[in-house]
Every structure is written in C-alpha cells, then in structure tokens.
XYZ file of C-alpha atoms in Angstrom:
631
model
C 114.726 360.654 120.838
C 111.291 358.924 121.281
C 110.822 358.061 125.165
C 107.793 356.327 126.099
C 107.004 358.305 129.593
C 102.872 357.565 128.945
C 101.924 354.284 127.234
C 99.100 356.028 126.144
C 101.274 358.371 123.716
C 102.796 354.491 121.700
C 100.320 352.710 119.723
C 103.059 350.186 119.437
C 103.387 350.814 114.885
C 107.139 349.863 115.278
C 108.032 352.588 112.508
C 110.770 354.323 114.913
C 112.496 350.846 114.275
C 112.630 351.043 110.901
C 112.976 354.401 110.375
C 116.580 354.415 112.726
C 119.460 353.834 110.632
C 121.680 353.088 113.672
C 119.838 350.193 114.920
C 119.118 352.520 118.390
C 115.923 351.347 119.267
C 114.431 347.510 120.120
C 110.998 346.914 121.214
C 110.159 344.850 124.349
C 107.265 343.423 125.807
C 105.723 344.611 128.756
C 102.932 342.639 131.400
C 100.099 343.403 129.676
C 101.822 341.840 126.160
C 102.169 344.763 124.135
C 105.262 346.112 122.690
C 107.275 349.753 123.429
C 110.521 351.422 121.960
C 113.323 351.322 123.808
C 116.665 353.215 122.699
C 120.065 352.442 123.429
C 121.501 355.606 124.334
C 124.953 354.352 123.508
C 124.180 354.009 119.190
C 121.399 356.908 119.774
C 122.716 360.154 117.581
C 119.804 361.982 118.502
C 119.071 362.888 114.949
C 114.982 363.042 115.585
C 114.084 360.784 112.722
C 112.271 358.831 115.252
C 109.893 361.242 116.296
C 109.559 362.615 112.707
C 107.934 359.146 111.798
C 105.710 359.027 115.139
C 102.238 358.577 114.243
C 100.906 360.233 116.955
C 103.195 363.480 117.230
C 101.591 364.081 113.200
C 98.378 362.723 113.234
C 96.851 366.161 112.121
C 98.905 366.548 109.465
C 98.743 363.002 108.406
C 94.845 362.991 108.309
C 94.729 365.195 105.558
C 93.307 363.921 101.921
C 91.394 364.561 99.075
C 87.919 364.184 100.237
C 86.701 365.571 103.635
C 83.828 363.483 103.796
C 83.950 359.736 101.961
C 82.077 358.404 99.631
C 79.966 355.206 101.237
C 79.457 351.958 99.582
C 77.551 348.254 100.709
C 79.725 345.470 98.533
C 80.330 342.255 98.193
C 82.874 340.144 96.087
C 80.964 338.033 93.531
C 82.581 334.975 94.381
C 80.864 332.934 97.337
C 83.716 331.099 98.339
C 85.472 334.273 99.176
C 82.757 335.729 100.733
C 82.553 332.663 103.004
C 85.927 332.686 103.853
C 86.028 336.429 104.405
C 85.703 338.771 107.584
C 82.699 340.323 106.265
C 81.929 340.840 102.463
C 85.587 340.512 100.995
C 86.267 343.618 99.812
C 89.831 343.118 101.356
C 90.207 340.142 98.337
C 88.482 342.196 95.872
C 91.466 344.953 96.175
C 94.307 342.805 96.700
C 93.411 340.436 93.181
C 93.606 343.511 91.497
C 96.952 344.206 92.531
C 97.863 341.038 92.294
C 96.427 341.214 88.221
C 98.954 344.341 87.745
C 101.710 342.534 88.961
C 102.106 344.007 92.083
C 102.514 343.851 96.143
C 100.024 343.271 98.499
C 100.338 343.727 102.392
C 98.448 342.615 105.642
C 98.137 340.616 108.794
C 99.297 336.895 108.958
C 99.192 334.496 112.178
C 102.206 333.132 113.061
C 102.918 329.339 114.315
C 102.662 330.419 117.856
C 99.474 332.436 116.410
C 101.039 336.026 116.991
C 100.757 338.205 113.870
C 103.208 340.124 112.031
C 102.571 342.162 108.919
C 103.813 340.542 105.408
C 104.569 341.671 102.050
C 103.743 339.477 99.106
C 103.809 338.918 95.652
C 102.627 336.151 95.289
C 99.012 335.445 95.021
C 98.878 332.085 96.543
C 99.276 334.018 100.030
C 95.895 335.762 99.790
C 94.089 333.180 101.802
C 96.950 333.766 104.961
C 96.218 337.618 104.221
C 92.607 337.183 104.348
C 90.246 338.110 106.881
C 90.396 339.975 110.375
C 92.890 338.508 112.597
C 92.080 341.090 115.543
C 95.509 341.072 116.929
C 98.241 344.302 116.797
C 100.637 343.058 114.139
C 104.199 343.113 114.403
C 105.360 345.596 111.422
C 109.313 345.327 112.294
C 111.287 345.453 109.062
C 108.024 346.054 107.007
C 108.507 349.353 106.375
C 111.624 349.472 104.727
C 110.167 346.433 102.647
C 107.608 348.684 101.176
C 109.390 351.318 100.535
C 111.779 348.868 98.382
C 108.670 347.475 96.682
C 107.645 350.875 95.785
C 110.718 351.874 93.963
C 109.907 349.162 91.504
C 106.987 351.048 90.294
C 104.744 347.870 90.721
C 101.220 348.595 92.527
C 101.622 348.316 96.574
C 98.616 347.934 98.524
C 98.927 347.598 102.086
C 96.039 347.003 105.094
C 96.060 347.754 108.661
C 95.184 349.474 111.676
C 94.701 353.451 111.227
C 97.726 354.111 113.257
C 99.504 351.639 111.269
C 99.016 353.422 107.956
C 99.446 356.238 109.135
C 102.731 355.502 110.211
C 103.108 354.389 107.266
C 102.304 357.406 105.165
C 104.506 359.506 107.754
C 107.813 356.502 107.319
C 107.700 357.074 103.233
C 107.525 361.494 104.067
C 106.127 361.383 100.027
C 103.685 360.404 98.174
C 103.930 357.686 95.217
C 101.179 357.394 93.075
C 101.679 353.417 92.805
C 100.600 353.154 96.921
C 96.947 352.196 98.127
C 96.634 352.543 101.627
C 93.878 350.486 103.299
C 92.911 350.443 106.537
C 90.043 348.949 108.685
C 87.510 350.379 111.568
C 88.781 349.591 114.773
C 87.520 349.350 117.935
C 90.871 348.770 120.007
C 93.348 346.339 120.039
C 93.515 343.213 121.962
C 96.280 341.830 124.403
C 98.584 339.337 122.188
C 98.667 338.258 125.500
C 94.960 337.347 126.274
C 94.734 335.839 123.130
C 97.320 333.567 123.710
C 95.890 332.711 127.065
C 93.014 331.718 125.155
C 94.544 329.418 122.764
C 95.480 327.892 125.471
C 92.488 327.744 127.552
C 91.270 325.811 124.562
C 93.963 323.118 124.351
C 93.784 322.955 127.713
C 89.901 321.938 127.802
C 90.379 319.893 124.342
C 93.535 318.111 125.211
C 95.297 318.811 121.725
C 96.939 321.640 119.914
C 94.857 323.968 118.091
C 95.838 323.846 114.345
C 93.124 326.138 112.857
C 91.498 329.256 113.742
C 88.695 331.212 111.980
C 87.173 334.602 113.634
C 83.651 335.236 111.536
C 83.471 332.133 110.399
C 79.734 332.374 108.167
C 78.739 328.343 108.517
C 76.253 329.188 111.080
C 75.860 333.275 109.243
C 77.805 336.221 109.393
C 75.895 337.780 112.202
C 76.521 334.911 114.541
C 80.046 335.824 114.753
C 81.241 332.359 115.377
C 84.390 331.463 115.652
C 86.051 328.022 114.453
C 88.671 325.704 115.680
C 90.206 322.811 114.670
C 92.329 321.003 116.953
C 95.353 318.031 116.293
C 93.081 315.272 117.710
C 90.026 316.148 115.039
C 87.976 317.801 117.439
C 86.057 320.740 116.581
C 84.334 324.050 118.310
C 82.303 326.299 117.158
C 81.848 329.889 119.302
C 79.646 332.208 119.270
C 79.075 335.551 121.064
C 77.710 333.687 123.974
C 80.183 331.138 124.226
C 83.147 332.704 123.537
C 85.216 334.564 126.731
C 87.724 336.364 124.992
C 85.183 338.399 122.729
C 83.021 338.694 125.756
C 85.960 340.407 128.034
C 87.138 342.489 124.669
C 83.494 344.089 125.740
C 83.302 343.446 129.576
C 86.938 344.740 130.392
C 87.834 347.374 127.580
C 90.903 347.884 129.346
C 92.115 344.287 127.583
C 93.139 347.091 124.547
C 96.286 348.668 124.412
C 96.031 351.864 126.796
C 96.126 354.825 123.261
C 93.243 352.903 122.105
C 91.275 355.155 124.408
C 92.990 358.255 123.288
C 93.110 357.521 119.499
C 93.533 360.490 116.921
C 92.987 358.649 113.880
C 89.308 358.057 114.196
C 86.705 360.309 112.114
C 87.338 361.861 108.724
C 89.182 362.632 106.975
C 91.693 359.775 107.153
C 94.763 358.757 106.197
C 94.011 356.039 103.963
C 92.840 355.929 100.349
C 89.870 353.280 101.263
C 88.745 352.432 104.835
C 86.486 348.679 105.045
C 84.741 346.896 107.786
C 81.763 345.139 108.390
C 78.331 347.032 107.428
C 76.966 346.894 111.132
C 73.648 349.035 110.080
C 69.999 348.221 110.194
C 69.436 345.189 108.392
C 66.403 347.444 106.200
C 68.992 349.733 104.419
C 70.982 346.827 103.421
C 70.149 345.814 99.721
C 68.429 342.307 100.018
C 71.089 341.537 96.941
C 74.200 342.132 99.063
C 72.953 340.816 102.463
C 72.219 336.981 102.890
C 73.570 336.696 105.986
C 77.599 335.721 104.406
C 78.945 339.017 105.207
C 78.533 342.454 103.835
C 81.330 344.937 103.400
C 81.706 348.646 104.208
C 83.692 350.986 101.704
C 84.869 354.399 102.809
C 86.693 356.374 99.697
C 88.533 358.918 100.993
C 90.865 359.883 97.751
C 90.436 360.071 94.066
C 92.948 356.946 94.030
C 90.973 355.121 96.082
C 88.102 356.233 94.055
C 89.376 355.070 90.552
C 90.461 351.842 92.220
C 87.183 350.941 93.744
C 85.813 351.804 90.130
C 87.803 349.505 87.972
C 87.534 346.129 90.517
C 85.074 344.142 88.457
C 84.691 341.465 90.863
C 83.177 343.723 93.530
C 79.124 344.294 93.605
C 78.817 347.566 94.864
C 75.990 349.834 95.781
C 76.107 353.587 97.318
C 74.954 353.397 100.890
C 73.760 356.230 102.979
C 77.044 357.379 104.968
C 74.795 358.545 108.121
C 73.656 354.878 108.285
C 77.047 353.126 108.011
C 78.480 355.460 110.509
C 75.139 354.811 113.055
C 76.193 350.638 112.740
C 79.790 351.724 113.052
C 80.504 353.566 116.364
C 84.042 352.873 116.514
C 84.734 354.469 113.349
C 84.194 357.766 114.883
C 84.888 357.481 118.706
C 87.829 356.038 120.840
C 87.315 353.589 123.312
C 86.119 354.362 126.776
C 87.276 352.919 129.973
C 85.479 351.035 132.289
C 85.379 351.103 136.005
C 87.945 347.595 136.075
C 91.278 348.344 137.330
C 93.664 347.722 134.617
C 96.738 346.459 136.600
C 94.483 344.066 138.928
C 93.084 342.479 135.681
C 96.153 341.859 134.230
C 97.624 340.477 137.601
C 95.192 337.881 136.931
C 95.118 336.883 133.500
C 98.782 336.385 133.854
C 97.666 333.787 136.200
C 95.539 332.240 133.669
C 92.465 333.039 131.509
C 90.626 330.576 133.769
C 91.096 332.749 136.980
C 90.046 336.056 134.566
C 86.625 334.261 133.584
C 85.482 333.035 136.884
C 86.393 337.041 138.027
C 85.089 339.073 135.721
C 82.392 336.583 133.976
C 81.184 334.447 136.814
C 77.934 334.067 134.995
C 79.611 332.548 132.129
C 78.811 328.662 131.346
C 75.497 329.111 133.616
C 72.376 329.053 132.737
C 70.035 330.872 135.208
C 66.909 331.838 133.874
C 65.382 334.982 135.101
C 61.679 335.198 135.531
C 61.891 337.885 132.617
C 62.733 335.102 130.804
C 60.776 332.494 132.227
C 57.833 334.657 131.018
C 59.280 334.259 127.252
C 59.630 331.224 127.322
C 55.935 330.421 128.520
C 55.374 332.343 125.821
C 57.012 330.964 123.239
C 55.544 327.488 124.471
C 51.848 328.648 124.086
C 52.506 330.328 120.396
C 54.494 327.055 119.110
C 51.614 324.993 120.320
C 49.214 327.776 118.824
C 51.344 327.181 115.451
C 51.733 323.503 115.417
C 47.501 322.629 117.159
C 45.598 325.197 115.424
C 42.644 325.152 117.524
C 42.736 321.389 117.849
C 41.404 320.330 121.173
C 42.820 317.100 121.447
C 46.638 318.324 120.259
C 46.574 320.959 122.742
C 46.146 318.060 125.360
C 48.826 315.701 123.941
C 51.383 318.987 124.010
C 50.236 319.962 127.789
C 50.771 316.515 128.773
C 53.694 315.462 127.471
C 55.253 318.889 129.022
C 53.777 318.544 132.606
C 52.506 315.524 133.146
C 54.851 312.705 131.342
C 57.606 311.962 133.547
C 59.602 310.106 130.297
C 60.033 313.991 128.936
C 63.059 315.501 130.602
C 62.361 319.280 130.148
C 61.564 322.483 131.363
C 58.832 324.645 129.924
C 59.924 327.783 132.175
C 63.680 327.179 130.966
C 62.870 326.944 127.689
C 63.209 323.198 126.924
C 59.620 322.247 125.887
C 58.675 319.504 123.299
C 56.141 320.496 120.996
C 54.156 317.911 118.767
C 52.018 319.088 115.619
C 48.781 317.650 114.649
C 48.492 313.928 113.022
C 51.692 312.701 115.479
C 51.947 309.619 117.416
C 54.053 309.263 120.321
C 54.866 305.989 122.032
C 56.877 306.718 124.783
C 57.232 303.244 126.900
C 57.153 303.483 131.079
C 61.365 303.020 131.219
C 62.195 305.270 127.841
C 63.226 309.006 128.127
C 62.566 312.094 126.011
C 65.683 314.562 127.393
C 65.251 317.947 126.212
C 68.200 320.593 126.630
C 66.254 323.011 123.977
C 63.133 322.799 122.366
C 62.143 319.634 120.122
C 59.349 320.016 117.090
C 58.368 317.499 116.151
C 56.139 317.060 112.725
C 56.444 320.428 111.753
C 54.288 321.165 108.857
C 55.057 323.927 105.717
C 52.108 322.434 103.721
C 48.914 323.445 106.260
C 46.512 320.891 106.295
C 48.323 318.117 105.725
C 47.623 314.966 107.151
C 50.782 313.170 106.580
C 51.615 310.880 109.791
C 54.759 311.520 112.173
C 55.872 308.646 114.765
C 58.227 309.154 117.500
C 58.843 305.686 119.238
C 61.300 305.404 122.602
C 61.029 301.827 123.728
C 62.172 300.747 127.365
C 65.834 301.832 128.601
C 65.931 303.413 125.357
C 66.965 307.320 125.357
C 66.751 310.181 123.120
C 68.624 313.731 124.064
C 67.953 316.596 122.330
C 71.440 318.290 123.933
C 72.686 321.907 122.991
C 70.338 323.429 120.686
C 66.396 323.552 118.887
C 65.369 321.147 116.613
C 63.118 320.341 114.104
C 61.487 317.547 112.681
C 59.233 318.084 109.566
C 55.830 315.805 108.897
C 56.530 312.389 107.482
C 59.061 311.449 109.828
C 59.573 307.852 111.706
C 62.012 308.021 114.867
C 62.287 304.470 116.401
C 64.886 303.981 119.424
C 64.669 300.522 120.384
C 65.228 298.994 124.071
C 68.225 300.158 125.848
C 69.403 302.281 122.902
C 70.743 305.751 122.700
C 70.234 308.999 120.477
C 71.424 311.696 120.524
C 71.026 314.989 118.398
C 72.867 318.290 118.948
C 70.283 320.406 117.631
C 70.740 324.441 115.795
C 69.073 322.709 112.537
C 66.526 320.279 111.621
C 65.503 317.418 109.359
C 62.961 317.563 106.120
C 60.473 315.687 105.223
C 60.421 312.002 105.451
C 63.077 311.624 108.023
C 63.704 307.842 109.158
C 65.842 307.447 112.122
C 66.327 303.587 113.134
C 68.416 303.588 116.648
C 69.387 299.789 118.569
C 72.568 300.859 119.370
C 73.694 304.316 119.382
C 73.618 307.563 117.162
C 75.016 310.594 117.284
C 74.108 313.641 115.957
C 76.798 316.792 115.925
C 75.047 320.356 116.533
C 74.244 322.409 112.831
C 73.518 319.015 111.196
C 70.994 319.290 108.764
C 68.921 316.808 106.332
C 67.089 317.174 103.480
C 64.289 315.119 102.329
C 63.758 311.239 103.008
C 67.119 310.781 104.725
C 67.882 307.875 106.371
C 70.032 307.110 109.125
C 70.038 303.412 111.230
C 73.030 301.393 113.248
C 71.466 298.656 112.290
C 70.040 295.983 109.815
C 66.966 294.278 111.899
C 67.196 291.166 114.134
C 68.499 289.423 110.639
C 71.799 287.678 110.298
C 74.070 287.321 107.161
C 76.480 284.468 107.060
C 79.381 286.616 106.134
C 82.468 286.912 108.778
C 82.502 289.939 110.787
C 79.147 290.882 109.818
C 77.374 292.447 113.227
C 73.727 293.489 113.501
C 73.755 296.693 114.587
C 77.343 299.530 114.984
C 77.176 303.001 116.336
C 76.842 305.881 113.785
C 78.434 309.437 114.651
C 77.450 312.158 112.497
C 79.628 315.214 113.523
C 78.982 319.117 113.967
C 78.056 321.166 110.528
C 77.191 318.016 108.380
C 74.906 318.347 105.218
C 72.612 315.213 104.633
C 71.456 316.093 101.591
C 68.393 313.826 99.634
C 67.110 310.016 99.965
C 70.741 309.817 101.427
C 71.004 306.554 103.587
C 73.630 306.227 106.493
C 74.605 303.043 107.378
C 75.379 301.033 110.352
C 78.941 301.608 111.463
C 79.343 305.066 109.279
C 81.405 307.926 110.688
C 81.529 311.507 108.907
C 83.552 314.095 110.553
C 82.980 317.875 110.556
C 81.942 320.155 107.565
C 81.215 316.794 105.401
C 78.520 317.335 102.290
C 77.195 313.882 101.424
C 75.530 313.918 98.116
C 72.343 312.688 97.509
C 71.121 309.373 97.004
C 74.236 308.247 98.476
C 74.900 304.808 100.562
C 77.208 305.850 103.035
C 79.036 303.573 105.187
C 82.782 303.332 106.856
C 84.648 306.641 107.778
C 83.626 310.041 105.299
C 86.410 312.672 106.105
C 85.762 316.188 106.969
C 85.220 318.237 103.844
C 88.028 320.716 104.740
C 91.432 320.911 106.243
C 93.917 324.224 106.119
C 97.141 324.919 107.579
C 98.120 325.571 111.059
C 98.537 329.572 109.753
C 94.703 329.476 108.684
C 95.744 329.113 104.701
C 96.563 326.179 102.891
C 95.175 324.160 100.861
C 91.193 323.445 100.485
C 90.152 319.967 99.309
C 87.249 320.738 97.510
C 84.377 317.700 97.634
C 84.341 317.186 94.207
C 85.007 313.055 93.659
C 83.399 312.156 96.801
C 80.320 311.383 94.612
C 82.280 308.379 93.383
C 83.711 307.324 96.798
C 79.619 307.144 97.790
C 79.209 305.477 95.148
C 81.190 302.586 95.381
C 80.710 302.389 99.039
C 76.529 301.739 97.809
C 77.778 299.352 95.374
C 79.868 297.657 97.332
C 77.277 296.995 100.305
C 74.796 296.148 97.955
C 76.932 293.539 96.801
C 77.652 291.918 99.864
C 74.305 292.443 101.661
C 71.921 291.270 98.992
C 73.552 289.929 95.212
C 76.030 288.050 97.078
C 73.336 285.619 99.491
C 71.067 285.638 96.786
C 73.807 283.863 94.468
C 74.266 281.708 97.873
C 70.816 280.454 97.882
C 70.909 282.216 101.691
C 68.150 285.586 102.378
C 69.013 289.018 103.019
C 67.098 291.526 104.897
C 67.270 295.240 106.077
C-alpha cells in the first residue's frame, strides 16, 4: 500500500491510480498545488500493485537500456514554421509526424481551459499543434496509462513524451516491453507549482483587465535565446516577456523551492535512462553549434539511448541532424545530470504567501523587480557605450562630436540620461531642429542616421516643432541615413523601440502616432496622420487621424500608412502597399494554444484595394470635379 509519509519519495506520475483495479486510491491537492495518493483503506486489498508501478521504489532497475552512454545530436526540423512555433528546434514534431505517417498514437502535454495540463493520447494529427512545445507544468496522467496500454495492443506505433519520472512510470505500469513503444522524454530542471502558475495567469488579467486566451513559453519573434513569452488577452492586448520581465521564470530561479519537493532528490537524471530518445534545448556555446542549425529559432538536443530510438531518429527525413560533441551538450545542460538544489528560502513561508497572491510573492522575494536602479558598474558601461556609439557614428569629426555632446548635456528639449543609458546619438550629415517648447524623451538609446554605406553623405532631418513630443519609450532604436522625422506643433510620437527603420524613413506626425515595441521597417516607408493643411470637399473627410502601429509589426518596402490606419499585433504589410482603416493581427489560436492559423496570404489584395480605393477618392475623384487634391 503506497503511503506518502515524505513528499519527497511522490513525484506526483499518478500511475498507482491507474495501475489499482479497485479504484483504492484518489489524488488530492495539497497547499503548495501539487498532487499525492491517497488510499481508501476500506476498497484497499493490499495486493502491492501500487508500489510495484512506483517510479521511484524501481528507478535502478528502470534506468537500464541499450546504450550506457547516448549518442548526441544538434537538429532541427526543416520546416520554419515548426521551428517557430516550437520549444526549441522541433524535434518533438519531427517524431510525432512520423508516427502519425504509420498510422499511429502520439502522446504529450496539453493546457487545459483553466490552463492546467493533463497528458493526452491522439490519433489524430490535427492535435500536434496542442501537443507541441514545452508547457513547463506537471501534467495530470490519470487514466492515461491504461489508454496506452490499449493503444498498444493494436500494434499501431505509440510514442509518448514527458517528464523522466513520467516515463518511467510508464515503462514500470506496462512491466514489458513492446517493440511498437517510443518513449520520449525531456531534460528537466524541476517542476513548477500548478499553483504559481495559475497565480500568474492571474496576475496578468489582473494588470490587463481581460482574460488571457493565448499563451506561448519560447516564443522565437524576438529569437529563441530571448526566451520570451507571449500572451494574448480577450480585449486584443498583447505582452511580450522576457527573462527580465517575467516573475514567474525569475522565482522558478530565485526560490527553487517553487518545484515539487523530489525534484531535489531525483533518480532519473544521468545515463542511462529510461527512454528511447531524450530532447531539450541545445544550451551549449554558441561556437560548437553548426552555423546551419543555429539562427537564433531554436536548436534541438537529441540523446539516443536505444537501438529503437536509434533507427527512429535515422529514418525521420524531415529532421536536419548533425552529431554533436556529448561533453558539450551536457556542459549547456546541467539539469540533465544533477537534481535541483535548495535554497536558503523557507518553503512553507513562501507558499504562505503566494497563496496570498503572486503580487505579495514579488514585492518579497523580487523587490528589485520593475526598478530600474543603475549601479555605478553600470553607469560606467553605459558612458561607455555613449563614447564608442559616438566614436562609430562621428568618426573623428570635430563638429559631430559637439552636436552629440550637446544635445546629451546641454539641450534641455532631450529628456535622457547618458549615465542610465538613455543617450541620443546623431551620425554625421544630420540636422536637428529641435524648437525651444518641443521634447526629445529618451527611455533607451535613439540613433539616429545610422549609416551601413561609410562615407555617405545622404542627409537625415529630425524636426520637433513647439509643444510637439517625440518618446522613444521601452527599448533602442534606430534610424538609418535618408530619413525625414517631422512632428509638428503640439503633436505626439511615440515609438516603442527593440528594432529600427531602413533607409529612407518618412515619418509625418500633426496628430499622434504610435509605434508598438519590435516594429520594424524596411526601406522608404512611410507613415503620416495626416494629409497637409489641404482640404477635400468630401463629407467626413478630416485633415489629420491618429495612426497606431502595434507591437511585432513588419513594414516592409515603399509601404505608406495612412492617416487614420490601425494594424494590430504580428501584422506583415506587404510592400508597396497603401494602408489605411483597421489591418488585423496576422494570427489568432485557440484559448488551448492550438487552433487554427490564418496565414497572410490575400492580404495583398485587401492592400490593394484599400490603395485603390483612396486613390480614387483623394485624387481621380476632385480631378473629375474640377476641385485640387493635395498630400
């Protein structure tokens, strides 16, 4: 009879569950949000099977397998839009359409609508996407096992990921070995709290006012080493975090003890294991990574631990694979060998607290998180950096060394802070026109006229006339040679920042623009919320209408937004195009993180007509009128 006396014995796998015939044993949730076995001494027999299938009472013997020490591979799937939606490289997808191909199973992790995760069994390849990529939560496996076992007995191909202990649970529930089961599982530092990650979801509807319907760990738009992640909330709003932004991945590190307590006593870590295939994330030195299979999208990790595993990894034709040095996979991958270690945070006070709320745990255990005090370590940096971008953008030019000093230190329109890091640096062959009332807010640095071609003296003008304000607010940005910025009296822009604009960028502000952070444009864009002091005798017809450009936007060339225009998140607008009215955002998914994904294709058109259409109305149709037309 399995009786938890020391949580640190359970790693929670649920196969005593399945494995009881009598329905003896239930799992409940304790403080801290994980699950233990309880038994109901009154249907109990006592018959043992329960500790038979116990994970941890066998791990020895479950470790063993064909190959003491694995072969070591770097891959990648060959499809980019997998790789983009993947964890790291998508070797996960790579497996499971292979399955899928033989008409099998394939098993893994899916959220839930209250985003908990249980394990599921399909058969159906439309679920890959919901199976896809790390979901960093303990998965509920209740019923799963006897599901697999059922699928095996068809003879179909069964391949099933998870946690170490999970699988080998797994192997231990089945007590035999069928030749038509692949067993996958993943490096693992230590499971999180379900219940910290619900706190989280909602500390985020909390701050955004609105559901969350989407949630993306890894996501690659700003690069796989970023380790952002994405959410999409009912009211359109959208956040991107990264490591430094982001409180639950920065208590996973602060306060281990947010992991279920065997996490820190875990036998299944080292070789051999009791897998067929182990994957992760290929954590080494970016110099032993082959320039082919790292672009910053994710790179995979292959362990192959059996001669199935082995002639499976061999016959997957969408996987690029190379043979990686297993010394420097395992150096990038400390958890694959070692447990967790505990810090010196009481366990039992921090979850006191988090069950207050996830606000209370931040301002305890990260009450430097949100601020940004500079220390004069990095006060020193960011003199620095100052004096080398000025270095980089002056050359030894006298008279641009002056115009950068003084529009730092001495120009009190220019709202920064060299010492923090917000400085605004100006190449050579730039003019600046900053009126007496206008202001130059910088939050990050601003470069302005950056040059790739040296020597070039193609002009850059920056104009802020009074009451007119330009914010540069979260992030760097960059503004290549060529460029014409022109903020007119009492008028507002403002630019996120974490890209930057090509060549020839025209930016023509009387009202108000917005920016989102991670918007980028290519060459001779042109955005304006307005058409001049000029009038059109059309009804309805205004001068000038805000333009919001959202987070993670692709401006793409000679595109022109108009007055008025709105383009949400993720949006790809094509070039050449006229773009006016609302341009949706170029993806939504379900609130389970699958679903459908409207691909951009026809939004040429849509462009299209919106650039016929204005042309129409702006200039053919008060020329036939005998009236003029201006922009």
């Amino acid at each position: 009879m399995i009786q938890i006396t020391d949580k640190s014995k359970c790693c929670g796998c649920n196969a005593c569950g399945d494995v009881c015939t009598h329905k003896a044993i239930t799992f409940k949730t304790d403080i801290e949000g994980f699950w233990y076995p309880e038994v109901d001494k009154n249907k109990c027999t006592d018959c043992g099977l329960c500790e038979k299938v116990c994970p941890n009472l066998h791990s020895e013997e479950l470790k063993k397998n064909d190959f003491e020490i694995p072969v070591c591979y770097a891959a990648i799937h060959k499809n980019i839009e997998v790789r983009f939606d993947s964890t790291s490289g998508g070797a996960f997808t790579a497996l499971a359409e292979y399955v899928y191909k033989q008409g099998g199973y394939v098993g893994g992790a899916v959220y839930n609508e209250d985003w908990s995760v249980s394990q599921f069994l399909s058969a159906d390849k439309t679920d890959l996407p919901r199976l896809r990529s790390s979901k960093y939560l303990q998965s509920r496996f209740d019923g799963f096992y006897i599901a697999v076992r059922e699928a095996l007995k068809t003879g179909k191909p069964v391949l099933v990921c998870g946690g170490p202990c999970q699988m080998a649970a797994l192997r231990g529930f089945l007590h035999k070995t069928y030749d038509n089961l692949i067993l996958v599982d993943y490096i693992c530092r230590g499971i999180a709290s379900p219940l910290l990650f619900r706190k989280y979801i909602e500390y985020l509807e909390n701050k955004h006012h609105s559901k969350v319907v989407y949630f993306k760990a890894k996501n690659k738009e700003l690069g796989w080493r970023k380790h952002t992640f994405k959410i999409l909330f009912e009211n359109r709003d959208v956040e991107y975090q990264t490591l430094e932004n982001n409180p639950w991945r920065i208590l996973n590190y602060v306060v281990p003890e947010v992991c279920r307590p065997s996490c820190f006593e875990c036998p299944f870590k080292g070789f051999p294991r009791a897998t067929d295939i182990t994957i992760g994330d290929l954590w080494a030195d970016k110099k032993y990574i082959p320039k082919e299979l790292d672009n910053d999208l994710g790179t995979s990790v292959v362990f192959v631990h059996s001669k199935k595993g082995a002639d499976l990894i061999q016959n997957i034709k969408m996987l690029k694979k190379q043979d990686f040095p297993l010394d420097k996979a395992i150096a990038g991958n400390y958890h694959l060998m070692k447990p967790l270690c505990h810090s010196s945070h009481d366990r039992d006070a921090f979850y006191a607290i988090l069950n207050e709320s996830l606000d209370a745990c931040i301002k305890k255990y990260l009450p430097h998180f949100g601020k940004k005090g500079v220390s004069v370590k990095e006060k020193l940096k960011n003199v620095a950096r100052f004096l080398f971008s000025v270095k980089k953008a002056s050359g030894w030019s006298l008279g641009t060394w002056e115009k950068n000093f003084r529009y730092n230190f001495f120009c009190g329109q220019v709202k920064g802070n060299v010492l923090e890091g917000k400085f605004f640096i100006i190449n050579k062959y730039c003019t600046i026109v900053l009126e007496s009332k206008a202001q130059l807010i910088l939050n990050a640095p601003f470069y302005f006229g950056s040059k790739r071609v040296k020597g070039s003296r193609l002009d850059s003008r920056l104009l802020i006339e009074n009451g007119g304000r330009m914010e540069i607010k979260y992030e760097p940005y960059s503004v290549a040679y060529g460029a014409d910025i022109e903020v007119f009296r009492n008028a507002t822009l403002e630019i996120g920042g974490g890209l930057g604009a090509n060549i020839g960028l025209t930016i023509i502000c009387a009202d108000n623009i917005s920016i989102g952070r991670h918007t980028g444009c290519g060459r001779n864009v042109t955005i304006r919320d307005n058409n001049g002091e000029h009038f059109i005798s059309i009804r309805g017809y205004k001068i000038s209408s805000p333009v919001t450009i959202k987070e993670h936007v692709w401006l793409t060339e000679s595109c022109t937004v108009m007055p008025g225009a709105v383009i949400e998140p993720g949006a790809i607008i094509s070039a050449r195009s006229v773009v006016s009215g609302h341009i949706p955002a170029s993806e939504r998914r379900s609130r389970r993180g699958g679903g459908e994904k409207y691909s951009l294709e026809g939004l040429d058109k849509k462009y299209l007509i919106y650039g016929i259409k204005r042309f129409y109305w702006q200039i053919c149709f008060p020329i036939r009128r005998g009236r003029s037309c201006y922009f």
